[in-house]
């Protein structure tokens, strides 16, 4: 009977018991050889089939396996089919192994295989994105990326949010002026004659396009790729990344923050429950200070605090701390300030709210003081800003005036103003960069290592 | 106490009983006026808050509501807040209504509002994509789009598939030569000096990029936007659409078809359970023959048949039917043939398998006959092809030779060949166009009406 290694683990660990999988059961496994070592009489293969993080130890003995000498030569990377007896090894490091009766080579792998039994550097592995998911680190990272993404959909569905696919190709580059990729079928920049009859670019955010759906369905979200043609090579920037942007009608900034907190806790809890082996590996071998799990636990167990931008400025000045960028009201905080606020002042996850309007986007709701807007950034220890959100300006006159102040081309956004003309209501939303969340949840330090095939300047080999 | 209309419906229908929501309960609702009619003494508002397809009837009486005369003038599209008593109306057409004590105007809406109480044509509504989700048709369609998408993620997660985000920007235009959008930051076609240092384009399929992950995790899928710069204006083509592309290692064509069938039944069952009101509306007002629900029921209750391409050719010729395109072995079937095969020969959903290699992609597995490949199309009544899949050629020599035969540039796909060099295994996958599935599930005839903001030639206003 054919099984996945994950099924056996779940049964032996009592998570999904399967009476068929008792000691001595005949099982058949297919997977890839991670390591293979042998003596004259007995050999051991660590077999991985991708269904779970753990390998299964295959024991093969010279007097039981007909092609013993061949099997002993199977190299790392070979794919094999194994038939044998399941041996439950209670108390041992690995809770079971398979004693092989037959081992068949499915696909050979020679010594030119780039993944050998040693630690490979992350930079080297970036050169082989098609093979690196076969390593422990990337198997853990991409499994968690999947669980986080699926978990986000679950959270939103359970809470009555409608999933909207906002467009990738857009004619509005209002938000990302100068940082947009052009989409074209021409080579001469003549956009009037172009495919869409005008200049087209890749979206930098789905927010403006998702707002109309919040004003129809109440609670919605978009979850898709976004793009920045920013020519910067840092560990935090990629040209293509995924964003989650929920938007809620009849919801103010306070309600917005409640959703962010609930969403984050839901997803982190799911990862801790679904990927314990992956997290343990990342905690021990990837997270610099081995504090990954304790960090995640403290997030789900804490009540997120709230402080205003103005309070934060006062506290930062009062602290007497020497910052690289001196603090004054009106400035945009840098990572040094965010980390200080989070780790020293709030001592945990904290919402920073009510920012000066001039450092925030045009659509954010003006507060009664006339100089701040109802925006918030969620700061978390170690990372700084994880999520940014705001209540949107629902008042037609105020939004119209703000767009004039900023000399925006209102014609292309007239439809956006319609949402304030026709039955407008208080609404709020936020944007969460999937990769930033993943770097936080996996402890991985470079955005290139949480993306299947990362796109950065001058880098498009695969 | 603030409620969503959906919560009240679910409670009154006994789906999610809430003891607080008894007859006479004080409730507060926020939503949009769909219709408003009144006499001197009493008025009725059909209120929709987007949480469910159904409106809630608000009854307001002149002697109870202080601003009666104002409320009577609220136009379609206004947003309001209503406080009042929940009245359970057992046996009535609507199972409950709210008797208002207070109605407050949140956002006004004047008579210029494009959505009035009458049936609007779909073409007119395409001109206002930011407002059409407030209509019954589009509220039903986009809710189902959301449920289908979330349900696909659920199906794959429950079955152990890892969700991979394959890249949107790619340097491989092998598959879509000539139909790719270029992604650039230049206006002179000098791609060597371009952002990525080479020609970049928008992906036409994630398949090649997801295969490496199947050969790591076993079962994976990608679900994201894909693009075609095809200059065709038909009801079935859009320049941007979403694809689901699962890929499974240790899986042959038979296993591939089993996943397609299970996936389709899972999703359709979920829609029938989650969106009964939406389906009923679409069945009655959108599906041309009012056979939408019976069609979906017959799919989930049937066992999908399998016939070979060669058998189908024989049957089509034997039928004596006059087809616009005459039938002969080696041809690619048109919709007329697919519909005949599905409706007259198989009388239900059917997998057509083993196509001539020359009408299929280079990566499909050559059958022992040397002239057909292990590919399949799933045909469903009324639509024709819904899903296309295949077993992939895992044999290095055969794939290499095929790429030579087709004069493909192998250099840029050397990494793809690596998957056959290093521990290759039998693997299969398929591609499902989300929009095609949605047209099938909603009965909507034009792809533009199942997309939030459709992108087609010369059409990029929003």
PDB file of C-alpha atoms in Angstrom, chain A residues 78-300:
ATOM      1  CA  UNK A  78      18.063  10.010  -6.722  1.00  0.00           C
ATOM      2  CA  UNK A  79      14.366   9.211  -6.704  1.00  0.00           C
ATOM      3  CA  UNK A  80      13.419   5.766  -5.482  1.00  0.00           C
ATOM      4  CA  UNK A  81      10.488   3.539  -4.684  1.00  0.00           C
ATOM      5  CA  UNK A  82      10.767   1.562  -1.465  1.00  0.00           C
ATOM      6  CA  UNK A  83       8.643  -1.383  -0.316  1.00  0.00           C
ATOM      7  CA  UNK A  84       9.087  -2.746   3.141  1.00  0.00           C
ATOM      8  CA  UNK A  85       7.873  -3.144   6.691  1.00  0.00           C
ATOM      9  CA  UNK A  86       7.000  -0.247   8.942  1.00  0.00           C
ATOM     10  CA  UNK A  87       8.890  -0.504  12.227  1.00  0.00           C
ATOM     11  CA  UNK A  88       7.600   1.613  15.086  1.00  0.00           C
ATOM     12  CA  UNK A  89      10.575   2.678  17.170  1.00  0.00           C
ATOM     13  CA  UNK A  90       9.036   4.144  20.291  1.00  0.00           C
ATOM     14  CA  UNK A  91      11.386   6.263  22.336  1.00  0.00           C
ATOM     15  CA  UNK A  92      13.935   6.543  19.535  1.00  0.00           C
ATOM     16  CA  UNK A  93      14.863   9.898  18.018  1.00  0.00           C
ATOM     17  CA  UNK A  94      12.805   9.010  14.950  1.00  0.00           C
ATOM     18  CA  UNK A  95       9.492   7.428  15.891  1.00  0.00           C
ATOM     19  CA  UNK A  96       9.561   4.926  13.012  1.00  0.00           C
ATOM     20  CA  UNK A  97      11.631   3.527  10.186  1.00  0.00           C
ATOM     21  CA  UNK A  98      11.040   1.256   7.207  1.00  0.00           C
ATOM     22  CA  UNK A  99      12.864  -2.001   6.799  1.00  0.00           C
ATOM     23  CA  UNK A 100      13.193  -2.394   3.053  1.00  0.00           C
ATOM     24  CA  UNK A 101      12.330  -5.505   1.049  1.00  0.00           C
ATOM     25  CA  UNK A 102      12.755  -3.796  -2.334  1.00  0.00           C
ATOM     26  CA  UNK A 103      14.313  -0.521  -3.445  1.00  0.00           C
ATOM     27  CA  UNK A 104      13.819   0.518  -7.033  1.00  0.00           C
ATOM     28  CA  UNK A 105      15.632   3.408  -8.710  1.00  0.00           C
ATOM     29  CA  UNK A 106      13.133   5.751 -10.397  1.00  0.00           C
ATOM     30  CA  UNK A 107      15.325   8.616 -11.540  1.00  0.00           C
ATOM     31  CA  UNK A 108      19.097   8.648 -11.303  1.00  0.00           C
ATOM     32  CA  UNK A 109      21.186  11.554 -10.078  1.00  0.00           C
ATOM     33  CA  UNK A 110      24.912  11.855 -10.617  1.00  0.00           C
ATOM     34  CA  UNK A 111      27.600  13.615  -8.643  1.00  0.00           C
ATOM     35  CA  UNK A 112      27.112  16.844 -10.626  1.00  0.00           C
ATOM     36  CA  UNK A 113      23.982  17.432  -8.532  1.00  0.00           C
ATOM     37  CA  UNK A 114      24.512  20.824  -6.902  1.00  0.00           C
ATOM     38  CA  UNK A 115      22.944  19.867  -3.572  1.00  0.00           C
ATOM     39  CA  UNK A 116      25.335  17.756  -1.587  1.00  0.00           C
ATOM     40  CA  UNK A 117      25.309  16.664   2.028  1.00  0.00           C
ATOM     41  CA  UNK A 118      26.714  19.840   3.507  1.00  0.00           C
ATOM     42  CA  UNK A 119      25.469  23.284   4.376  1.00  0.00           C
ATOM     43  CA  UNK A 120      25.109  25.438   1.284  1.00  0.00           C
ATOM     44  CA  UNK A 121      25.177  29.222   1.544  1.00  0.00           C
ATOM     45  CA  UNK A 122      21.956  31.099   0.851  1.00  0.00           C
ATOM     46  CA  UNK A 123      23.633  33.103  -1.905  1.00  0.00           C
ATOM     47  CA  UNK A 124      24.692  29.960  -3.718  1.00  0.00           C
ATOM     48  CA  UNK A 125      21.188  28.523  -3.359  1.00  0.00           C
ATOM     49  CA  UNK A 126      19.677  31.686  -4.866  1.00  0.00           C
ATOM     50  CA  UNK A 127      21.433  30.690  -8.101  1.00  0.00           C
ATOM     51  CA  UNK A 128      19.432  27.446  -8.244  1.00  0.00           C
ATOM     52  CA  UNK A 129      15.869  28.426  -7.311  1.00  0.00           C
ATOM     53  CA  UNK A 130      14.563  25.320  -9.109  1.00  0.00           C
ATOM     54  CA  UNK A 131      16.513  23.001  -6.800  1.00  0.00           C
ATOM     55  CA  UNK A 132      16.713  24.831  -3.473  1.00  0.00           C
ATOM     56  CA  UNK A 133      13.196  23.811  -2.332  1.00  0.00           C
ATOM     57  CA  UNK A 134      14.781  20.364  -1.863  1.00  0.00           C
ATOM     58  CA  UNK A 135      16.825  21.716   1.069  1.00  0.00           C
ATOM     59  CA  UNK A 136      15.627  21.855   4.673  1.00  0.00           C
ATOM     60  CA  UNK A 137      15.677  25.643   4.857  1.00  0.00           C
ATOM     61  CA  UNK A 138      13.625  26.228   1.735  1.00  0.00           C
ATOM     62  CA  UNK A 139      11.316  23.307   2.329  1.00  0.00           C
ATOM     63  CA  UNK A 140      10.493  24.981   5.665  1.00  0.00           C
ATOM     64  CA  UNK A 141      10.185  28.484   4.210  1.00  0.00           C
ATOM     65  CA  UNK A 142       7.966  27.587   1.260  1.00  0.00           C
ATOM     66  CA  UNK A 143       5.766  25.320   3.347  1.00  0.00           C
ATOM     67  CA  UNK A 144       5.215  28.195   5.763  1.00  0.00           C
ATOM     68  CA  UNK A 145       4.610  30.577   2.868  1.00  0.00           C
ATOM     69  CA  UNK A 146       1.859  28.231   1.714  1.00  0.00           C
ATOM     70  CA  UNK A 147       0.334  27.821   5.172  1.00  0.00           C
ATOM     71  CA  UNK A 148       0.372  31.578   5.798  1.00  0.00           C
ATOM     72  CA  UNK A 149      -1.332  32.271   2.460  1.00  0.00           C
ATOM     73  CA  UNK A 150      -3.964  29.591   2.866  1.00  0.00           C
ATOM     74  CA  UNK A 151      -4.508  30.624   6.459  1.00  0.00           C
ATOM     75  CA  UNK A 152      -5.129  34.234   5.455  1.00  0.00           C
ATOM     76  CA  UNK A 153      -7.844  33.077   3.057  1.00  0.00           C
ATOM     77  CA  UNK A 154      -9.373  30.971   5.823  1.00  0.00           C
ATOM     78  CA  UNK A 155      -9.367  33.836   8.297  1.00  0.00           C
ATOM     79  CA  UNK A 156     -11.082  36.153   5.853  1.00  0.00           C
ATOM     80  CA  UNK A 157     -13.622  33.599   4.712  1.00  0.00           C
ATOM     81  CA  UNK A 158     -14.543  32.689   8.286  1.00  0.00           C
ATOM     82  CA  UNK A 159     -15.040  36.348   9.039  1.00  0.00           C
ATOM     83  CA  UNK A 160     -17.293  37.031   6.053  1.00  0.00           C
ATOM     84  CA  UNK A 161     -14.801  38.809   3.786  1.00  0.00           C
ATOM     85  CA  UNK A 162     -15.284  38.564   0.023  1.00  0.00           C
ATOM     86  CA  UNK A 163     -12.077  37.911  -1.965  1.00  0.00           C
ATOM     87  CA  UNK A 164     -11.722  40.352  -4.877  1.00  0.00           C
ATOM     88  CA  UNK A 165      -9.132  40.024  -7.639  1.00  0.00           C
ATOM     89  CA  UNK A 166      -8.115  43.599  -8.345  1.00  0.00           C
ATOM     90  CA  UNK A 167      -6.375  44.125 -11.683  1.00  0.00           C
ATOM     91  CA  UNK A 168      -2.628  43.717 -12.207  1.00  0.00           C
ATOM     92  CA  UNK A 169      -2.499  45.885 -15.318  1.00  0.00           C
ATOM     93  CA  UNK A 170      -3.721  49.380 -14.574  1.00  0.00           C
ATOM     94  CA  UNK A 171      -3.995  52.784 -16.171  1.00  0.00           C
ATOM     95  CA  UNK A 172      -3.847  54.603 -12.825  1.00  0.00           C
ATOM     96  CA  UNK A 173      -0.304  55.191 -11.741  1.00  0.00           C
ATOM     97  CA  UNK A 174      -1.463  57.847  -9.291  1.00  0.00           C
ATOM     98  CA  UNK A 175       0.058  56.148  -6.305  1.00  0.00           C
ATOM     99  CA  UNK A 176       3.342  54.931  -7.676  1.00  0.00           C
ATOM    100  CA  UNK A 177       4.434  57.738  -9.944  1.00  0.00           C
ATOM    101  CA  UNK A 178       7.895  56.987 -11.250  1.00  0.00           C
ATOM    102  CA  UNK A 179       8.086  53.532  -9.737  1.00  0.00           C
ATOM    103  CA  UNK A 180       5.810  51.736 -12.175  1.00  0.00           C
ATOM    104  CA  UNK A 181       6.726  49.128 -14.728  1.00  0.00           C
ATOM    105  CA  UNK A 182       5.243  49.867 -18.134  1.00  0.00           C
ATOM    106  CA  UNK A 183       3.240  47.090 -19.812  1.00  0.00           C
ATOM    107  CA  UNK A 184       3.369  47.339 -23.580  1.00  0.00           C
ATOM    108  CA  UNK A 185       3.366  45.485 -26.891  1.00  0.00           C
ATOM    109  CA  UNK A 186       5.386  48.228 -28.616  1.00  0.00           C
ATOM    110  CA  UNK A 187       9.063  49.135 -28.630  1.00  0.00           C
ATOM    111  CA  UNK A 188       8.709  52.836 -29.420  1.00  0.00           C
ATOM    112  CA  UNK A 189       6.879  54.254 -26.424  1.00  0.00           C
ATOM    113  CA  UNK A 190       3.904  55.254 -28.572  1.00  0.00           C
ATOM    114  CA  UNK A 191       1.253  54.420 -26.032  1.00  0.00           C
ATOM    115  CA  UNK A 192      -1.691  55.870 -27.938  1.00  0.00           C
ATOM    116  CA  UNK A 193      -1.202  53.115 -30.493  1.00  0.00           C
ATOM    117  CA  UNK A 194      -0.498  50.563 -27.786  1.00  0.00           C
ATOM    118  CA  UNK A 195      -2.507  47.476 -26.901  1.00  0.00           C
ATOM    119  CA  UNK A 196      -4.762  49.279 -24.450  1.00  0.00           C
ATOM    120  CA  UNK A 197      -4.772  52.579 -26.341  1.00  0.00           C
ATOM    121  CA  UNK A 198      -3.029  54.337 -23.454  1.00  0.00           C
ATOM    122  CA  UNK A 199      -0.102  53.967 -21.097  1.00  0.00           C
ATOM    123  CA  UNK A 200      -0.484  50.823 -19.008  1.00  0.00           C
ATOM    124  CA  UNK A 201       1.506  49.766 -15.982  1.00  0.00           C
ATOM    125  CA  UNK A 202       1.748  47.117 -13.298  1.00  0.00           C
ATOM    126  CA  UNK A 203      -0.182  47.819 -10.135  1.00  0.00           C
ATOM    127  CA  UNK A 204       1.577  49.083  -7.018  1.00  0.00           C
ATOM    128  CA  UNK A 205      -1.473  48.484  -4.798  1.00  0.00           C
ATOM    129  CA  UNK A 206      -4.966  47.096  -5.182  1.00  0.00           C
ATOM    130  CA  UNK A 207      -6.445  49.419  -2.597  1.00  0.00           C
ATOM    131  CA  UNK A 208      -8.155  51.984  -4.784  1.00  0.00           C
ATOM    132  CA  UNK A 209      -9.671  49.208  -6.896  1.00  0.00           C
ATOM    133  CA  UNK A 210     -10.904  47.225  -3.921  1.00  0.00           C
ATOM    134  CA  UNK A 211     -12.618  50.119  -2.120  1.00  0.00           C
ATOM    135  CA  UNK A 212     -15.677  50.046  -4.422  1.00  0.00           C
ATOM    136  CA  UNK A 213     -16.226  46.438  -3.413  1.00  0.00           C
ATOM    137  CA  UNK A 214     -16.110  47.310   0.295  1.00  0.00           C
ATOM    138  CA  UNK A 215     -18.865  49.817  -0.455  1.00  0.00           C
ATOM    139  CA  UNK A 216     -20.884  46.957  -1.954  1.00  0.00           C
ATOM    140  CA  UNK A 217     -20.052  43.879   0.123  1.00  0.00           C
ATOM    141  CA  UNK A 218     -19.038  45.539   3.386  1.00  0.00           C
ATOM    142  CA  UNK A 219     -15.963  43.413   4.052  1.00  0.00           C
ATOM    143  CA  UNK A 220     -13.569  42.502   1.249  1.00  0.00           C
ATOM    144  CA  UNK A 221      -9.889  41.849   0.622  1.00  0.00           C
ATOM    145  CA  UNK A 222      -7.556  41.562  -2.287  1.00  0.00           C
ATOM    146  CA  UNK A 223      -4.537  39.268  -2.243  1.00  0.00           C
ATOM    147  CA  UNK A 224      -2.271  39.396  -5.246  1.00  0.00           C
ATOM    148  CA  UNK A 225       1.051  40.461  -6.710  1.00  0.00           C
ATOM    149  CA  UNK A 226       2.194  44.101  -6.718  1.00  0.00           C
ATOM    150  CA  UNK A 227       5.232  45.679  -8.335  1.00  0.00           C
ATOM    151  CA  UNK A 228       7.838  48.415  -7.782  1.00  0.00           C
ATOM    152  CA  UNK A 229      10.370  49.434 -10.402  1.00  0.00           C
ATOM    153  CA  UNK A 230      12.606  50.802  -7.679  1.00  0.00           C
ATOM    154  CA  UNK A 231      16.271  50.405  -8.509  1.00  0.00           C
ATOM    155  CA  UNK A 232      17.403  49.432  -5.030  1.00  0.00           C
ATOM    156  CA  UNK A 233      19.284  46.362  -3.938  1.00  0.00           C
ATOM    157  CA  UNK A 234      18.518  45.778  -0.279  1.00  0.00           C
ATOM    158  CA  UNK A 235      17.518  42.695   1.701  1.00  0.00           C
ATOM    159  CA  UNK A 236      13.999  44.182   2.040  1.00  0.00           C
ATOM    160  CA  UNK A 237      13.095  45.185  -1.520  1.00  0.00           C
ATOM    161  CA  UNK A 238      11.909  43.088  -4.437  1.00  0.00           C
ATOM    162  CA  UNK A 239      10.407  44.230  -7.729  1.00  0.00           C
ATOM    163  CA  UNK A 240       7.514  41.803  -7.375  1.00  0.00           C
ATOM    164  CA  UNK A 241       5.810  40.872  -4.104  1.00  0.00           C
ATOM    165  CA  UNK A 242       2.388  39.855  -2.817  1.00  0.00           C
ATOM    166  CA  UNK A 243       0.093  42.095  -0.817  1.00  0.00           C
ATOM    167  CA  UNK A 244      -3.005  41.443   1.262  1.00  0.00           C
ATOM    168  CA  UNK A 245      -5.297  44.470   1.333  1.00  0.00           C
ATOM    169  CA  UNK A 246      -8.547  44.174   3.305  1.00  0.00           C
ATOM    170  CA  UNK A 247     -11.107  46.969   3.209  1.00  0.00           C
ATOM    171  CA  UNK A 248     -14.142  47.340   5.446  1.00  0.00           C
ATOM    172  CA  UNK A 249     -17.198  49.566   5.257  1.00  0.00           C
ATOM    173  CA  UNK A 250     -18.820  50.844   8.466  1.00  0.00           C
ATOM    174  CA  UNK A 251     -15.441  50.467  10.135  1.00  0.00           C
ATOM    175  CA  UNK A 252     -13.240  53.114  11.739  1.00  0.00           C
ATOM    176  CA  UNK A 253      -9.551  52.996  12.609  1.00  0.00           C
ATOM    177  CA  UNK A 254     -10.263  51.172  15.853  1.00  0.00           C
ATOM    178  CA  UNK A 255     -12.152  48.420  14.048  1.00  0.00           C
ATOM    179  CA  UNK A 256      -9.364  48.297  11.461  1.00  0.00           C
ATOM    180  CA  UNK A 257      -6.764  47.650  14.157  1.00  0.00           C
ATOM    181  CA  UNK A 258      -8.919  44.945  15.736  1.00  0.00           C
ATOM    182  CA  UNK A 259      -8.963  43.066  12.409  1.00  0.00           C
ATOM    183  CA  UNK A 260      -5.176  43.403  11.990  1.00  0.00           C
ATOM    184  CA  UNK A 261      -4.563  42.008  15.456  1.00  0.00           C
ATOM    185  CA  UNK A 262      -7.020  39.127  15.063  1.00  0.00           C
ATOM    186  CA  UNK A 263      -5.664  38.277  11.595  1.00  0.00           C
ATOM    187  CA  UNK A 264      -2.049  38.226  12.695  1.00  0.00           C
ATOM    188  CA  UNK A 265      -2.771  36.059  15.727  1.00  0.00           C
ATOM    189  CA  UNK A 266      -4.876  33.661  13.664  1.00  0.00           C
ATOM    190  CA  UNK A 267      -2.143  33.168  11.078  1.00  0.00           C
ATOM    191  CA  UNK A 268       0.707  32.804  13.558  1.00  0.00           C
ATOM    192  CA  UNK A 269      -1.295  30.308  15.620  1.00  0.00           C
ATOM    193  CA  UNK A 270      -1.986  28.309  12.479  1.00  0.00           C
ATOM    194  CA  UNK A 271       1.696  28.222  11.533  1.00  0.00           C
ATOM    195  CA  UNK A 272       2.708  27.163  15.045  1.00  0.00           C
ATOM    196  CA  UNK A 273       0.134  24.371  14.944  1.00  0.00           C
ATOM    197  CA  UNK A 274       0.707  23.243  11.345  1.00  0.00           C
ATOM    198  CA  UNK A 275       4.480  23.613  11.017  1.00  0.00           C
ATOM    199  CA  UNK A 276       6.124  22.744  14.345  1.00  0.00           C
ATOM    200  CA  UNK A 277       9.051  20.898  12.721  1.00  0.00           C
ATOM    201  CA  UNK A 278       9.669  23.657  10.214  1.00  0.00           C
ATOM    202  CA  UNK A 279       9.637  26.333  12.936  1.00  0.00           C
ATOM    203  CA  UNK A 280      11.961  24.348  15.140  1.00  0.00           C
ATOM    204  CA  UNK A 281      14.435  23.987  12.286  1.00  0.00           C
ATOM    205  CA  UNK A 282      14.267  27.683  11.422  1.00  0.00           C
ATOM    206  CA  UNK A 283      14.587  28.632  15.082  1.00  0.00           C
ATOM    207  CA  UNK A 284      17.743  26.531  15.447  1.00  0.00           C
ATOM    208  CA  UNK A 285      19.457  27.074  12.112  1.00  0.00           C
ATOM    209  CA  UNK A 286      18.164  30.269  10.486  1.00  0.00           C
ATOM    210  CA  UNK A 287      16.943  32.791  13.064  1.00  0.00           C
ATOM    211  CA  UNK A 288      19.998  34.706  14.149  1.00  0.00           C
ATOM    212  CA  UNK A 289      19.243  34.738  17.859  1.00  0.00           C
ATOM    213  CA  UNK A 290      17.278  31.462  18.013  1.00  0.00           C
ATOM    214  CA  UNK A 291      14.377  33.448  19.423  1.00  0.00           C
ATOM    215  CA  UNK A 292      11.937  32.830  16.589  1.00  0.00           C
ATOM    216  CA  UNK A 293       9.451  30.636  18.438  1.00  0.00           C
ATOM    217  CA  UNK A 294       9.497  32.680  21.637  1.00  0.00           C
ATOM    218  CA  UNK A 295       8.957  35.832  19.567  1.00  0.00           C
ATOM    219  CA  UNK A 296       5.927  34.336  17.803  1.00  0.00           C
ATOM    220  CA  UNK A 297       4.504  33.026  21.063  1.00  0.00           C
ATOM    221  CA  UNK A 298       4.810  36.421  22.678  1.00  0.00           C
ATOM    222  CA  UNK A 299       2.902  38.025  19.787  1.00  0.00           C
ATOM    223  CA  UNK A 300      -0.081  35.707  20.029  1.00  0.00           C
TER     224      UNK A 300
END
